[in-house]
């Protein structure tokens, strides 16, 4: 294998390693964002359930048709 081809292969490998590291960082940031959003949704769900329950513990329902319909 001649020297130039060997250098080209090493250069491409170094470039690919850099790209893989950048993708890894993007993936890590995305997972952090997903984790934060999941916690937010859980909190909002709990708050909504709390707001839709009256003091007696009965669930408050919206505009539902009565059972005889």
Coordinates of N, CA, C and O in Angstrom, one line a residue:
X1 N 0.9 -1.2 0.0 CA 0.0 0.0 0.0 C 0.9 1.2 0.0 O 1.8 1.4 0.8
X2 N 0.6 2.1 -0.9 CA 1.5 3.3 -0.9 C 1.2 4.3 0.2 O 0.1 4.3 0.8
X3 N 2.1 5.2 0.4 CA 2.0 6.1 1.6 C 0.8 7.1 1.4 O 0.1 7.3 2.4
X4 N 0.5 7.6 0.3 CA -0.6 8.5 0.1 C -1.9 7.8 0.4 O -2.8 8.4 1.1
X5 N -2.1 6.6 0.0 CA -3.4 5.9 0.2 C -3.5 5.7 1.7 O -4.6 5.8 2.3
X6 N -2.4 5.3 2.4 CA -2.5 5.1 3.8 C -2.8 6.4 4.6 O -3.7 6.3 5.5
X7 N -2.3 7.5 4.2 CA -2.6 8.8 4.8 C -4.1 9.1 4.5 O -4.8 9.6 5.4
X8 N -4.6 8.9 3.3 CA -6.0 9.1 3.0 C -6.9 8.3 3.9 O -7.9 8.8 4.4
X9 N -6.6 7.1 4.1 CA -7.4 6.2 5.0 C -7.4 6.7 6.4 O -8.4 6.8 7.1
X10 N -6.2 7.1 6.9 CA -6.1 7.6 8.3 C -6.9 8.9 8.4 O -7.6 9.2 9.5
X11 N -6.9 9.8 7.4 CA -7.6 11.0 7.4 C -9.1 10.8 7.5 O -9.8 11.4 8.3
X12 N -9.6 9.8 6.7 CA -11.0 9.5 6.7 C -11.4 8.9 8.0 O -12.5 9.2 8.5
X13 N -10.6 8.1 8.6 CA -10.9 7.5 9.9 C -11.0 8.5 10.9 O -11.9 8.5 11.8
X14 N -10.1 9.5 11.0 CA -10.1 10.6 11.9 C -11.4 11.4 11.8 O -12.0 11.8 12.8
X15 N -11.7 11.7 10.5 CA -12.9 12.4 10.3 C -14.2 11.7 10.7 O -15.1 12.3 11.4
X16 N -14.2 10.4 10.5 CA -15.4 9.6 11.0 C -15.5 9.5 12.5 O -16.6 9.6 13.0
X17 N -14.3 9.4 13.1 CA -14.3 9.4 14.6 C -14.9 10.8 15.1 O -15.6 10.8 16.1
X18 N -14.5 11.9 14.5 CA -15.0 13.2 14.9 C -16.5 13.3 14.7 O -17.2 13.7 15.6
X19 N -17.0 12.8 13.6 CA -18.4 12.8 13.3 C -19.2 11.9 14.3 O -20.3 12.3 14.8
X20 N -18.7 10.8 14.6 CA -19.3 9.9 15.6 C -19.4 10.6 17.0 O -20.4 10.5 17.7
X21 N -18.3 11.2 17.4 CA -18.3 12.0 18.7 C -19.4 13.1 18.6 O -20.1 13.3 19.6
X22 N -19.5 13.8 17.6 CA -20.5 14.9 17.4 C -21.9 14.3 17.5 O -22.8 14.9 18.2
X23 N -22.1 13.2 16.8 CA -23.4 12.6 16.9 C -23.8 12.1 18.3 O -24.9 12.2 18.7
X24 N -22.8 11.6 19.0 CA -22.9 11.1 20.3 C -23.4 12.3 21.2 O -24.3 12.1 22.1
X25 N -22.7 13.4 21.1 CA -23.1 14.6 21.9 C -24.5 15.0 21.6 O -25.3 15.4 22.5
X26 N -24.9 15.0 20.3 CA -26.3 15.4 19.9 C -27.3 14.5 20.6 O -28.3 14.9 21.1
X27 N -27.0 13.2 20.5 CA -27.9 12.2 21.0 C -28.0 12.3 22.6 O -29.1 12.2 23.1
X28 N -26.9 12.6 23.2 CA -26.9 12.9 24.7 C -27.8 14.0 25.0 O -28.6 14.0 26.0
X29 N -27.7 15.1 24.3 CA -28.5 16.3 24.6 C -30.0 16.0 24.3 O -30.8 16.5 25.1
X30 N -30.2 15.3 23.3 CA -31.6 15.0 23.0 C -32.2 14.1 24.1 O -33.4 14.3 24.5
X31 N -31.5 13.2 24.6 CA -32.0 12.3 25.7 C -32.2 13.1 26.9 O -33.2 12.9 27.6
X32 N -31.3 14.1 27.2 CA -31.6 15.0 28.4 C -32.9 15.8 28.2 O -33.7 15.9 29.1
X33 N -33.1 16.3 27.0 CA -34.3 17.0 26.7 C -35.6 16.1 26.8 O -36.6 16.5 27.4
X34 N -35.5 14.9 26.3 CA -36.6 13.9 26.5 C -36.9 13.7 27.9 O -38.1 13.6 28.3
X35 N -35.8 13.4 28.7 CA -36.0 13.2 30.2 C -36.7 14.4 30.8 O -37.6 14.2 31.7
X36 N -36.3 15.6 30.5 CA -36.9 16.8 31.1 C -38.4 16.9 30.7 O -39.3 17.2 31.5
X37 N -38.7 16.6 29.4 CA -40.1 16.7 28.9 C -40.9 15.6 29.6 O -42.1 15.9 29.9
X38 N -40.4 14.4 29.8 CA -41.2 13.4 30.4 C -41.5 13.8 31.9 O -42.7 13.6 32.3
X39 N -40.6 14.4 32.6 CA -40.9 14.8 34.0 C -41.9 15.9 33.9 O -42.8 15.9 34.8
X40 N -41.8 16.8 33.0 CA -42.8 17.9 32.9 C -44.2 17.3 32.6 O -45.2 17.8 33.2
X41 N -44.3 16.4 31.7 CA -45.6 15.8 31.4 C -46.2 15.0 32.6 O -47.4 15.1 32.9
X42 N -45.3 14.3 33.3 CA -45.8 13.7 34.5 C -46.3 14.7 35.6 O -47.4 14.4 36.2
X43 N -45.6 15.8 35.7 CA -46.1 16.8 36.7 C -47.4 17.4 36.2 O -48.3 17.6 37.0
X44 N -47.5 17.7 34.9 CA -48.7 18.3 34.4 C -49.9 17.3 34.5 O -51.0 17.7 34.8
X45 N -49.6 16.1 34.3 CA -50.7 15.0 34.4 C -51.2 15.0 35.8 O -52.4 14.9 36.1
X46 N -50.2 15.0 36.8 CA -50.6 14.9 38.2 C -51.4 16.1 38.6 O -52.4 16.1 39.3
X47 N -51.0 17.3 38.1 CA -51.7 18.6 38.4 C -53.1 18.5 37.8 O -54.1 19.0 38.5
X48 N -53.2 18.1 36.6 CA -54.5 18.0 35.9 C -55.5 17.0 36.7 O -56.6 17.4 36.9
X49 N -55.0 15.9 37.1 CA -55.8 15.0 37.9 C -56.2 15.6 39.2 O -57.3 15.4 39.6
X50 N -55.3 16.3 39.8 CA -55.6 17.0 41.1 C -56.7 18.1 40.8 O -57.6 18.2 41.7
X51 N -56.6 18.8 39.8 CA -57.6 19.8 39.5 C -59.0 19.3 39.1 O -60.0 19.9 39.3
X52 N -59.0 18.1 38.5 CA -60.2 17.4 38.1 C -60.9 16.6 39.2 O -61.8 15.9 38.9
X53 N -60.4 16.7 40.4 CA -60.9 15.9 41.5 C -61.4 16.9 42.5 O -60.7 17.8 42.9
X54 N -62.7 16.8 43.0 CA -63.2 17.7 44.0 C -62.7 17.3 45.4 O -62.0 16.3 45.6
X55 N -63.1 18.0 46.4 CA -62.6 17.8 47.7 C -63.0 16.4 48.3 O -62.4 15.9 49.1
X56 N -64.1 15.9 47.8 CA -64.6 14.6 48.3 C -63.9 13.4 47.7 O -64.1 12.3 48.0
X57 N -63.1 13.7 46.7 CA -62.3 12.7 46.0 C -63.0 12.1 44.8 O -62.5 11.2 44.1
X58 N -64.2 12.7 44.4 CA -64.9 12.3 43.2 C -64.3 13.0 42.0 O -64.0 14.2 42.1
X59 N -64.2 12.3 41.0 CA -63.7 12.9 39.7 C -64.7 13.8 39.1 O -65.9 13.4 38.9
X60 N -64.3 15.0 38.8 CA -65.2 15.9 38.1 C -65.1 15.6 36.6 O -64.0 15.6 36.0
X61 N -66.3 15.4 36.0 CA -66.3 15.1 34.6 C -66.8 16.3 33.8 O -67.5 17.2 34.3
X62 N -66.4 16.4 32.6 CA -66.7 17.5 31.7 C -68.1 17.4 31.2 O -69.0 16.9 31.9
X63 N -68.4 17.8 30.0 CA -69.7 17.8 29.4 C -70.0 16.4 28.8 O -70.1 16.2 27.6
X64 N -70.3 15.5 29.7 CA -70.6 14.1 29.2 C -72.1 14.0 29.2 O -72.8 14.5 30.0
X65 N -72.6 13.1 28.4 CA -74.1 12.8 28.3 C -74.4 12.0 29.6 O -73.6 11.1 29.9
X66 N -75.6 12.2 30.1 CA -76.0 11.4 31.3 C -76.1 9.9 30.8 O -76.3 9.6 29.6
X67 N -76.1 9.0 31.8 CA -76.1 7.5 31.4 C -77.3 7.1 30.7 O -77.3 6.1 30.0
X68 N -78.5 7.8 30.8 CA -79.7 7.3 30.1 C -79.7 7.6 28.6 O -80.6 7.3 27.9
X69 N -78.7 8.3 28.1 CA -78.7 8.6 26.6 C -78.0 7.4 25.9 O -77.2 6.8 26.1

